[in-house]
Amino acid sequence: MKGFQLVFSTLQSRKHPNGELISRWLMKTAETLEIKGVTLLNAAQGVGRDGKLHSSSFFELADEPVEVIMNVDEAECEKLFALLSEEKLGIFYTKTAIEFGTI
């Protein structure tokens, strides 16, 4: 199947206007849209689009970078991006054309 790999990069502490963590909101949204194959990754460090180093440390886990990765077909991608456009959250993403499936 052809589609896209979407990677959404954010911080552990970043919240949706409804108070929910952005990463959890993305996971729930994917589930609502019946998108399968979603992964949440926590990173040790990253340099954000603000140019600052963000990292998890013993004292401050809120600055921990996280990524939500989804493998979607074209229709799922269109639905998700329509919803994200309405939400106006300003989430950084990458979108890569892929072929995926199960063997």
Coordinates of C-alpha atoms in Angstrom, one line a residue:
M1 CA 0.0 0.0 0.0
K2 CA 1.2 3.5 -0.8
G3 CA 0.9 6.3 1.7
F4 CA 2.8 8.6 4.0
Q5 CA 4.8 8.4 7.2
L6 CA 3.9 11.4 9.3
V7 CA 6.2 12.4 12.2
F8 CA 4.9 15.0 14.6
S9 CA 7.6 16.5 16.9
T10 CA 6.7 18.3 20.1
L11 CA 7.6 18.5 23.8
Q12 CA 6.3 16.3 26.6
S13 CA 4.9 19.4 28.3
R14 CA 3.1 20.9 25.4
K15 CA -0.7 20.9 25.8
H16 CA -3.7 21.2 23.5
P17 CA -6.1 24.1 24.4
N18 CA -8.3 21.5 26.1
G19 CA -5.5 20.8 28.6
E20 CA -4.6 17.4 27.2
L21 CA -1.0 16.7 26.3
I22 CA -0.5 17.2 22.5
S23 CA 1.1 13.8 22.2
R24 CA -1.9 12.1 23.8
W25 CA -4.3 14.2 21.8
L26 CA -2.6 13.1 18.6
M27 CA -2.8 9.5 19.7
K28 CA -6.5 9.7 20.5
T29 CA -7.2 11.6 17.3
A30 CA -5.6 8.9 15.3
E31 CA -7.7 6.3 17.1
T32 CA -10.9 8.3 16.4
L33 CA -10.0 8.5 12.7
E34 CA -9.3 4.7 12.8
I35 CA -5.6 5.2 11.9
K36 CA -3.6 2.1 12.8
G37 CA 0.1 1.9 13.2
V38 CA 0.8 4.9 15.5
T39 CA 3.9 5.0 17.7
L40 CA 4.9 7.5 20.4
L41 CA 8.6 7.9 21.0
N42 CA 10.3 9.8 23.8
A43 CA 13.7 11.3 22.9
A44 CA 16.7 12.0 25.1
Q45 CA 17.5 15.3 23.4
G46 CA 16.6 17.4 20.4
V47 CA 17.1 20.9 19.0
G48 CA 13.7 22.5 18.4
R49 CA 12.6 24.9 15.6
D50 CA 13.3 27.6 18.2
G51 CA 17.0 26.6 18.0
K52 CA 17.1 25.6 21.6
L53 CA 18.3 22.3 23.0
H54 CA 15.5 20.4 24.7
S55 CA 16.2 17.3 26.8
S56 CA 14.9 15.1 29.5
S57 CA 16.9 15.4 32.7
F58 CA 16.6 14.1 36.2
F59 CA 15.1 17.4 37.3
E60 CA 13.0 18.4 34.3
L61 CA 11.1 15.9 32.2
A62 CA 8.7 18.5 30.9
D63 CA 11.2 19.6 28.2
E64 CA 11.6 16.0 26.9
P65 CA 11.2 15.9 23.1
V66 CA 8.5 13.4 21.9
E67 CA 7.5 12.2 18.4
V68 CA 4.2 10.7 17.3
I69 CA 4.7 8.6 14.1
M70 CA 1.9 7.4 11.9
N71 CA 1.8 5.4 8.7
V72 CA -1.3 6.5 6.8
D73 CA -2.9 6.1 3.4
E74 CA -3.8 9.1 1.3
A75 CA -7.5 9.3 2.6
E76 CA -6.4 9.1 6.3
C77 CA -3.8 11.7 5.7
E78 CA -6.3 14.1 4.2
K79 CA -8.8 13.6 7.1
L80 CA -6.1 14.1 9.7
F81 CA -4.6 17.2 8.1
A82 CA -8.1 18.7 7.6
L83 CA -8.7 18.3 11.4
L84 CA -5.3 19.6 12.3
S85 CA -5.9 22.7 10.1
E86 CA -9.1 23.4 12.0
E87 CA -7.3 23.0 15.4
K88 CA -4.5 25.5 14.5
L89 CA -2.0 23.9 16.9
G90 CA 1.2 24.8 15.1
I91 CA 2.7 21.3 15.4
F92 CA 5.9 20.7 13.5
Y93 CA 5.7 17.6 11.2
T94 CA 7.4 15.8 8.4
K95 CA 5.5 13.9 5.7
T96 CA 7.4 11.2 3.7
A97 CA 5.9 9.1 0.9
I98 CA 6.2 5.4 1.7
E99 CA 5.1 2.0 0.8
F100 CA 3.9 -0.1 3.7
G101 CA 2.2 -3.4 4.4
T102 CA 2.5 -6.7 6.1
I103 CA 4.3 -9.8 4.8

